[in-house]
PDB file of C-alpha atoms and ligand atoms in Angstrom:
ATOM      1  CA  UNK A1044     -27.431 -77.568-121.978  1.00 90.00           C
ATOM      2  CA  UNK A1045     -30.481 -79.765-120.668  1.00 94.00           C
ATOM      3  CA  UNK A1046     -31.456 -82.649-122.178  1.00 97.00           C
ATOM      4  CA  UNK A1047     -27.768 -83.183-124.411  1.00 97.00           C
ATOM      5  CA  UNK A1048     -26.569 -84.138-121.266  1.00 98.00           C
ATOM      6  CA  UNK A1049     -28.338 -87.632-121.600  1.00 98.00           C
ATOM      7  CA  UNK A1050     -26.060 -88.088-124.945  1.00 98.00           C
ATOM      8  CA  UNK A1051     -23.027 -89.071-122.435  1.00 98.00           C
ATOM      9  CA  UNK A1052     -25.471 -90.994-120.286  1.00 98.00           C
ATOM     10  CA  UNK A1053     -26.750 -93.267-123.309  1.00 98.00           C
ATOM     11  CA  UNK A1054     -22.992 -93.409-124.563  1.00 97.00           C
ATOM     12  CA  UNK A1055     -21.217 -94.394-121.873  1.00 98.00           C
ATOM     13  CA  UNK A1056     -23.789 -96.981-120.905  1.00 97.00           C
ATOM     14  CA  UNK A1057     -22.540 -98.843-124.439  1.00 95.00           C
ATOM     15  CA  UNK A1058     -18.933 -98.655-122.908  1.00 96.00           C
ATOM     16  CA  UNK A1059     -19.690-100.491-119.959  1.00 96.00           C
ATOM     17  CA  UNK A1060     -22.765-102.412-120.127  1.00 94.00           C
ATOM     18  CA  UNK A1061     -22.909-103.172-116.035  1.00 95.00           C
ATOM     19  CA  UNK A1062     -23.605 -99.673-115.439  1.00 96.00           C
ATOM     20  CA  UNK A1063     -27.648 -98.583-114.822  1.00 97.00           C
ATOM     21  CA  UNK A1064     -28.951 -96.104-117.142  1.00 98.00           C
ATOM     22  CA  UNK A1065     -30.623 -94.555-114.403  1.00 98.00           C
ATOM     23  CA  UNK A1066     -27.578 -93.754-112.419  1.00 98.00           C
ATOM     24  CA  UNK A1067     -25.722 -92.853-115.175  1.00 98.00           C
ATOM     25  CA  UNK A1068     -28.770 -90.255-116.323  1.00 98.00           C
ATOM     26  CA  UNK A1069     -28.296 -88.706-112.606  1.00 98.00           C
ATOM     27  CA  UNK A1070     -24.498 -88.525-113.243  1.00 98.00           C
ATOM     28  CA  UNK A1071     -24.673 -86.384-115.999  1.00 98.00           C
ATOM     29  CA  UNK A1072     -26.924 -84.023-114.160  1.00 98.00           C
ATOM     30  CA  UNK A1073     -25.289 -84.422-110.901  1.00 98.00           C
ATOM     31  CA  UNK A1074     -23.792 -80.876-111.058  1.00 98.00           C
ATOM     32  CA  UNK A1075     -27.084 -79.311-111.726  1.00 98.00           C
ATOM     33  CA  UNK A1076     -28.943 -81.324-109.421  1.00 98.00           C
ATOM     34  CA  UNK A1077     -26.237 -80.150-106.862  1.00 98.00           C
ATOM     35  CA  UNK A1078     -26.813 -76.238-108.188  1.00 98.00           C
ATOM     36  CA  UNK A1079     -30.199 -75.444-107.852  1.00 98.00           C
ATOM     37  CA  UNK A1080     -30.345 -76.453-104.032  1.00 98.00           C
ATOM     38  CA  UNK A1081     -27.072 -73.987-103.549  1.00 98.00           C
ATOM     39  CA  UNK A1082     -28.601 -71.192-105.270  1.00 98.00           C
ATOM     40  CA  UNK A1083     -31.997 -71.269-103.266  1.00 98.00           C
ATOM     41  CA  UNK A1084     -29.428 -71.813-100.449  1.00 98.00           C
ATOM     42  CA  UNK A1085     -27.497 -68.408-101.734  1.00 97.00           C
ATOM     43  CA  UNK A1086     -24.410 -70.815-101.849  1.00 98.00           C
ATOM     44  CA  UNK A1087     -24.431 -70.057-106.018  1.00 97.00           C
ATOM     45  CA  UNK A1088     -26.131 -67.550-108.105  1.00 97.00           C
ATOM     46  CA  UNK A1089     -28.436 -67.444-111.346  1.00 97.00           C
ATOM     47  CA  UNK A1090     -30.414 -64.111-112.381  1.00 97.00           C
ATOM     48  CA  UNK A1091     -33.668 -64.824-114.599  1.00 97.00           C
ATOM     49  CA  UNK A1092     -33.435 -62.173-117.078  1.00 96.00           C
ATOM     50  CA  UNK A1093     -35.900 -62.374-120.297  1.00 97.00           C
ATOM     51  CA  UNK A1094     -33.808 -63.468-123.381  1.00 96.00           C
ATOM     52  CA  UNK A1095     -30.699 -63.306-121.525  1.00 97.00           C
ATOM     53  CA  UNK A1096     -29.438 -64.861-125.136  1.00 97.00           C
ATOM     54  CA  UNK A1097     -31.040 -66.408-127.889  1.00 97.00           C
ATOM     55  CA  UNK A1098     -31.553 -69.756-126.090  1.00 97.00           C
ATOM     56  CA  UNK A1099     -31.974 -69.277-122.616  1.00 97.00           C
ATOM     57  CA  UNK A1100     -33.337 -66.881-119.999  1.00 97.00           C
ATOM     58  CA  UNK A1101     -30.975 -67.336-117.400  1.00 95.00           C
ATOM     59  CA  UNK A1102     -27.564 -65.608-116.297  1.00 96.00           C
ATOM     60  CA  UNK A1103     -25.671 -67.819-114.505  1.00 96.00           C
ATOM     61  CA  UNK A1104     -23.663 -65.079-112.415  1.00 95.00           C
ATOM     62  CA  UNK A1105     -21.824 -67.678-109.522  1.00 96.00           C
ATOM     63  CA  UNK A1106     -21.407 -71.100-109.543  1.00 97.00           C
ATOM     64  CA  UNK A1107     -17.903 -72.383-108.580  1.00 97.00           C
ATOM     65  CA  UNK A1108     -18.574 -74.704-106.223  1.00 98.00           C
ATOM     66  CA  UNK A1109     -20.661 -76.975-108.622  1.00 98.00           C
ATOM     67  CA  UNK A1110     -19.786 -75.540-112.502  1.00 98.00           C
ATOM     68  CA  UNK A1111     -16.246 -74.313-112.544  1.00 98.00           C
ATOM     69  CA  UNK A1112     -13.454 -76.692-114.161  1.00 97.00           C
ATOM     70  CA  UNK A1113     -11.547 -77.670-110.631  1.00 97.00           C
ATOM     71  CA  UNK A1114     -15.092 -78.314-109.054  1.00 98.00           C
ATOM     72  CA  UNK A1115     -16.277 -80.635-111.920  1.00 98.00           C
ATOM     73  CA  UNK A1116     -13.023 -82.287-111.588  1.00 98.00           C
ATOM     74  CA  UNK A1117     -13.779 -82.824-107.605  1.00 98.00           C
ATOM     75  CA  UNK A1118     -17.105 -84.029-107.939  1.00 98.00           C
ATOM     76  CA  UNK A1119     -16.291 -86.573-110.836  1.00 98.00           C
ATOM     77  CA  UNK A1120     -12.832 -87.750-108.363  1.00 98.00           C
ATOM     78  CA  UNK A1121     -15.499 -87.891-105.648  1.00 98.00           C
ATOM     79  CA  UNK A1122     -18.291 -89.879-107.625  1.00 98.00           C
ATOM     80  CA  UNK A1123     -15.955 -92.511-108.846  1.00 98.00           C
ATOM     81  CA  UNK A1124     -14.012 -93.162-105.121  1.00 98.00           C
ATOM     82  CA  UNK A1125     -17.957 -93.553-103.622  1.00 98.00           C
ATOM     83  CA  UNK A1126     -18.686 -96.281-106.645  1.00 98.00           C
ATOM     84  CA  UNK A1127     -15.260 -97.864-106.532  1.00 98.00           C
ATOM     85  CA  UNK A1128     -14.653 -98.648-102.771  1.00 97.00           C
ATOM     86  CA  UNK A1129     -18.341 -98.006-101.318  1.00 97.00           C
ATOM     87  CA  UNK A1130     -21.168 -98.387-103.709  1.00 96.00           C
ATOM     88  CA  UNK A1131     -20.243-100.899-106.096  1.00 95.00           C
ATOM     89  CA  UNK A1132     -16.998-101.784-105.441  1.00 95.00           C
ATOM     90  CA  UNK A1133     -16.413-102.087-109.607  1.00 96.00           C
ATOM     91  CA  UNK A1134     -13.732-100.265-111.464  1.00 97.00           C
ATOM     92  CA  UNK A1135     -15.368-100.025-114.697  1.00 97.00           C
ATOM     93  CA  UNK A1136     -18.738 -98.997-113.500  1.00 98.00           C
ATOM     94  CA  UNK A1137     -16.905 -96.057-111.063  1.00 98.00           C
ATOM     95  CA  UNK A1138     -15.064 -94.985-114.154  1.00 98.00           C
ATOM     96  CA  UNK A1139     -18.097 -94.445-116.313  1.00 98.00           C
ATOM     97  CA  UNK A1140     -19.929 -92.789-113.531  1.00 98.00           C
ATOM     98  CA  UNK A1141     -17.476 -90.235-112.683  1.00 98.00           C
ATOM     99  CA  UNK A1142     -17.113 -89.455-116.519  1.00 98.00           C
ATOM    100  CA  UNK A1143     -20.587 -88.825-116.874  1.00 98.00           C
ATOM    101  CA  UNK A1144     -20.493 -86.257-114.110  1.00 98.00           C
ATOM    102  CA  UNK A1145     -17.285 -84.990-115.448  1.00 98.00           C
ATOM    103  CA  UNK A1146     -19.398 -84.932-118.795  1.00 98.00           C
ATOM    104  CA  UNK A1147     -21.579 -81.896-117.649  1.00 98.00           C
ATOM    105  CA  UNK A1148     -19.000 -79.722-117.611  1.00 98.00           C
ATOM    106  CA  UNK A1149     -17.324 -79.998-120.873  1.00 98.00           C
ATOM    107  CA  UNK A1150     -20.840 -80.104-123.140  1.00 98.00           C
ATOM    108  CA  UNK A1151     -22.037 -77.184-120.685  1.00 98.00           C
ATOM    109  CA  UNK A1152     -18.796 -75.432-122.388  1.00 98.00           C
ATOM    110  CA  UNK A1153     -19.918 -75.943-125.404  1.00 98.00           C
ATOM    111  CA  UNK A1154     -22.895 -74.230-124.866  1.00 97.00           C
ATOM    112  CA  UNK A1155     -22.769 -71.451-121.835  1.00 97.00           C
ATOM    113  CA  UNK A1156     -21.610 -67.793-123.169  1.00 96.00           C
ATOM    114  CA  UNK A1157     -18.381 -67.484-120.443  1.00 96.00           C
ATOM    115  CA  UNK A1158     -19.776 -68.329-117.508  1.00 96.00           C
ATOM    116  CA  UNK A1159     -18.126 -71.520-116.434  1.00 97.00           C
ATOM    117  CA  UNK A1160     -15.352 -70.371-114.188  1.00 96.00           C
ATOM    118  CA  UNK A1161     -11.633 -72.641-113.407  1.00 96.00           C
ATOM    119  CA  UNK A1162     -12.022 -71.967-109.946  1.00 95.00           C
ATOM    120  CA  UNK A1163     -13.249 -68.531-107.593  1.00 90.00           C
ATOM    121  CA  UNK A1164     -11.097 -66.547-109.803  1.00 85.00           C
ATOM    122  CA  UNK A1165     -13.885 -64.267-112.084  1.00 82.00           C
ATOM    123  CA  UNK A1166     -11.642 -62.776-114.146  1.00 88.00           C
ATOM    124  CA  UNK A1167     -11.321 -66.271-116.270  1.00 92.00           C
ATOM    125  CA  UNK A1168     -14.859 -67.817-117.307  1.00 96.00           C
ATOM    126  CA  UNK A1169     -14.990 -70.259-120.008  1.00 97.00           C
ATOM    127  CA  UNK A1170     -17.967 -71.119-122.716  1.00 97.00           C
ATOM    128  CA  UNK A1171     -18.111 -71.352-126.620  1.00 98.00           C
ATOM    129  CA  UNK A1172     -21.410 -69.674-126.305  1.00 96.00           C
ATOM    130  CA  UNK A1173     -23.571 -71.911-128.486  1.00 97.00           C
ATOM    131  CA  UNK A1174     -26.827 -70.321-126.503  1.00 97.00           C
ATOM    132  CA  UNK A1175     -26.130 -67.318-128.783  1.00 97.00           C
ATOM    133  CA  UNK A1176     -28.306 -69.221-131.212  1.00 98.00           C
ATOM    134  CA  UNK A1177     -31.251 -71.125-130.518  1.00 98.00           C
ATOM    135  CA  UNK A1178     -31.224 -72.990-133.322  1.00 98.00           C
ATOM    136  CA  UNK A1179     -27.785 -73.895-133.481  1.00 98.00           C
ATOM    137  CA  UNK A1180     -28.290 -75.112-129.817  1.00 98.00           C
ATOM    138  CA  UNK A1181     -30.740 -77.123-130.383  1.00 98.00           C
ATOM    139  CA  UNK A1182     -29.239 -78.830-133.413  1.00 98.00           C
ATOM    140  CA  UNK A1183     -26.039 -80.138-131.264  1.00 98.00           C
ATOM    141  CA  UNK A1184     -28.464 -80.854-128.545  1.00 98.00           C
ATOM    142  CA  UNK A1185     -30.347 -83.326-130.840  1.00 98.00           C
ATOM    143  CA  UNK A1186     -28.076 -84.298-132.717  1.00 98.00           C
ATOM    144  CA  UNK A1187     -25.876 -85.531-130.211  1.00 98.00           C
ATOM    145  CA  UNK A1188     -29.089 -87.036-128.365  1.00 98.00           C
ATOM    146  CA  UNK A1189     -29.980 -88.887-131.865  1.00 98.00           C
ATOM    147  CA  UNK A1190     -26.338 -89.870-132.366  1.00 98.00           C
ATOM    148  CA  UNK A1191     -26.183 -91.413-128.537  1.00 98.00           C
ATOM    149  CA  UNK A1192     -29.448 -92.914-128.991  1.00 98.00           C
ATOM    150  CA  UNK A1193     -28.074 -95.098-132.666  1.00 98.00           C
ATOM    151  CA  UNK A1194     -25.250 -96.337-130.029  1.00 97.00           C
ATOM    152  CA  UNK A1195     -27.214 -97.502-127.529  1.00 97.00           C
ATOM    153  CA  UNK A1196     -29.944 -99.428-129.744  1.00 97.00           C
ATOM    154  CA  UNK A1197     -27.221-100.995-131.340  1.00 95.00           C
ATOM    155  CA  UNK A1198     -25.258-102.178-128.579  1.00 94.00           C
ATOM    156  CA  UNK A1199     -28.569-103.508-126.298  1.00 94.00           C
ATOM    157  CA  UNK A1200     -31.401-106.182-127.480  1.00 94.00           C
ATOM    158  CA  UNK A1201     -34.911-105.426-126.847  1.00 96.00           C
ATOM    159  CA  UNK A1202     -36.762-108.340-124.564  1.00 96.00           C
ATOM    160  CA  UNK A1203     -40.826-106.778-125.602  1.00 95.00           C
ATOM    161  CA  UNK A1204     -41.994-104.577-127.728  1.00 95.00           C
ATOM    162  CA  UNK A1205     -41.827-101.691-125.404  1.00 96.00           C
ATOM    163  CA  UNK A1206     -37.969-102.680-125.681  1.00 95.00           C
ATOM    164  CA  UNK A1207     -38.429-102.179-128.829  1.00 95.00           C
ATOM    165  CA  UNK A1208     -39.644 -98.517-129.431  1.00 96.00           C
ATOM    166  CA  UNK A1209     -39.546 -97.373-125.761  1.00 97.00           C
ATOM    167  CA  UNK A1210     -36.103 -95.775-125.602  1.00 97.00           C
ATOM    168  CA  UNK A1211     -36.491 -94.280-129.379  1.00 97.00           C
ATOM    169  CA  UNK A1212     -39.891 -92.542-127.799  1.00 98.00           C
ATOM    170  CA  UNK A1213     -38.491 -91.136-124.696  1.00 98.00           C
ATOM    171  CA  UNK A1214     -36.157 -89.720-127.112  1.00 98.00           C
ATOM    172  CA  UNK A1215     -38.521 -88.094-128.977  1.00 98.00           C
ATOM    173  CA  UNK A1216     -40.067 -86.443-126.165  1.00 98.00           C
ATOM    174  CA  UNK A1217     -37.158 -85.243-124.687  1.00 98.00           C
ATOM    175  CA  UNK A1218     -36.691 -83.580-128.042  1.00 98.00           C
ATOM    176  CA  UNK A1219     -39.696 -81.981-127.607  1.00 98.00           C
ATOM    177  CA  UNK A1220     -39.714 -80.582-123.889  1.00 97.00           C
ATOM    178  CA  UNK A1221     -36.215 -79.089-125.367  1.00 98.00           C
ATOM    179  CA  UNK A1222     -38.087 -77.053-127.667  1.00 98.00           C
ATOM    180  CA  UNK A1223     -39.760 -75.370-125.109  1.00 96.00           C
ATOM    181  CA  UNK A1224     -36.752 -74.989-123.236  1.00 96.00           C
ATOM    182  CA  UNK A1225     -34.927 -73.712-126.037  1.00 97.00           C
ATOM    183  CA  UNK A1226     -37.236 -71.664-127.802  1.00 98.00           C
ATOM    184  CA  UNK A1227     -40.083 -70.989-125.369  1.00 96.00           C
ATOM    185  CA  UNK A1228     -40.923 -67.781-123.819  1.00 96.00           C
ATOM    186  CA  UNK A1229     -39.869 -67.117-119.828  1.00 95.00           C
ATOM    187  CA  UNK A1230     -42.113 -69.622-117.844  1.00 90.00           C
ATOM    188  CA  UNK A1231     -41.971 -67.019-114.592  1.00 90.00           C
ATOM    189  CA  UNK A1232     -39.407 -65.335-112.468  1.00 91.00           C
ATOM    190  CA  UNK A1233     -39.920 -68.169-109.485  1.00 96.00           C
ATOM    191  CA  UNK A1234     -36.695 -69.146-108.768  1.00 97.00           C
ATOM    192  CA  UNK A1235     -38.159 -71.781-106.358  1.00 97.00           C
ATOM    193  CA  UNK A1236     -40.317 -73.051-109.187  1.00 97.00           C
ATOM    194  CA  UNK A1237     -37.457 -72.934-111.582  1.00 96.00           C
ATOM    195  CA  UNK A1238     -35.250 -75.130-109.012  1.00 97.00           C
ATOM    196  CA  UNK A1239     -38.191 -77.917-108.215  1.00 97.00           C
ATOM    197  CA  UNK A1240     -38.859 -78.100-111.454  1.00 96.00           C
ATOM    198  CA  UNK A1241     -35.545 -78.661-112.854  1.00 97.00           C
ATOM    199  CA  UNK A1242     -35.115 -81.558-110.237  1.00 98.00           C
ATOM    200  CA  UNK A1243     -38.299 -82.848-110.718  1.00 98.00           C
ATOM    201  CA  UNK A1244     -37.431 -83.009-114.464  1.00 98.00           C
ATOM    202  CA  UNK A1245     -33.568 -84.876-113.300  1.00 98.00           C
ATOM    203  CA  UNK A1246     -35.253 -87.160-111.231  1.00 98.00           C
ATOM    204  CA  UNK A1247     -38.117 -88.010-113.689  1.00 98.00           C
ATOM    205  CA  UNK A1248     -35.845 -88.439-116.433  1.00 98.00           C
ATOM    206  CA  UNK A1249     -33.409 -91.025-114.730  1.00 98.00           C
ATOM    207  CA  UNK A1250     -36.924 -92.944-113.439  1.00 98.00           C
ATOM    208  CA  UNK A1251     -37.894 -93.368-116.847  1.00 98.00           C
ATOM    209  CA  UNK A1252     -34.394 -94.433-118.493  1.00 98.00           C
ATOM    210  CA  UNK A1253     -34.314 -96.724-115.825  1.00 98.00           C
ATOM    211  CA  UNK A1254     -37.437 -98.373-116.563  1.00 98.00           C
ATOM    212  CA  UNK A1255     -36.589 -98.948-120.451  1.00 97.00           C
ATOM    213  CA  UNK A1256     -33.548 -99.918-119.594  1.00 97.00           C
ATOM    214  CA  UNK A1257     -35.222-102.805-118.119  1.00 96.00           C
ATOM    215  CA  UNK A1258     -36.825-104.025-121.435  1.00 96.00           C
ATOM    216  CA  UNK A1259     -33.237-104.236-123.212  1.00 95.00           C
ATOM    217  CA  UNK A1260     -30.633-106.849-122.755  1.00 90.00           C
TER     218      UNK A1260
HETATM  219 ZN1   ZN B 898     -25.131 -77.259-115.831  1.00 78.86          ZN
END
């Protein structure tokens, strides 16, 4: 899942208010943003393989240390001690953090045909395998995105215009660079250019929620 992920970003922000968008947006990537440096490390592995199923072009053969149930777990445990006695020092805003990294996992199981391991063992590997369809992957991914984005408008005030109509926007175009994820053709078998621009995309992403987060209230 790509840009669903921001669902539990735009959610959990309407649970507790004091959090920042933009950390939260990083949160619910922080397990991918932690993967593609460990596979062009050879810590994990993915395979590019053309139509690998009907919504992606990627098999994701090894990836306990930042995709597997206990890992997740870790991370999110990890995440919320950092924002509860180091970062922030606020209960609330460490507990929606860690749930939004803890997030990843269970919409990536939605999603991923069994791929998502418990732990090392690779005889167990969880997924629903949602990426069997395209379209059906894209539905949850937007609806869920649409459904997160109702929440957040309703519980925030725009200050300007671009309060107004920014958020509803970078929606919009999130929906769109998912239908090129979704249902475009293999971009290139880089898997330097896949990681940077993954990354890039994280990074980006979090900048701009951010930002409009700004113009709300
Ligand atoms: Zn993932």
């Amino acid at each position: 899942m790509f840009v669903g992920h921001y669902a539990a970003g735009l959610a959990l922000k309407k649970v507790e208010k004091r959090a920042s968008l933009g950390v939260l947006f990083l949160g619910v990537q922080f397990v991918d943003i932690l993967f593609f440096p460990f596979v062009l490390l050879g810590i994990e592995r993915i395979n590019i393989i053309e139509n690998f199923t009907d919504a992606t072009h990627f098999e994701l053969e090894y990836m306990p240390y930042t995709h597997s149930l206990v890992a997740s777990l870790f991370w999110a445990v990890l995440v919320y001690a950092l924002f509860r006695w180091v970062i922030v020092k606020q209960k609330g805003i460490a507990l929606v953090v860690a749930l939004a990294v803890f997030s990843h996992w269970v919409l990536d199981f939605l999603v991923h045909t069994p791929d998502l391991p418990i732990w090392k063992d690779a005889s167990t590997k969880l997924g629903l395998g949602l990426w069997n369809s395209a379209i059906a992957t894209y539905t949850l991914e937007a609806l869920f995105l649409l459904a997160a984005l109702w929440l957040y408008l309703r519980s925030t005030t725009a200050k300007s215009t671009l309060g107004k109509y920014g958020m509803a926007v970078f929606v919009v175009v999130l929906l769109l660079v998912n239908i090129v994820n979704v249902f475009g053709p293999l971009q290139g078998d880089s898997k330097v250019v896949l990681a940077v621009s993954a990354l890039a995309s994280y990074f980006l992403f979090a900048g701009v929620a951010f930002w409009l987060d700004k113009t709300r209230s």
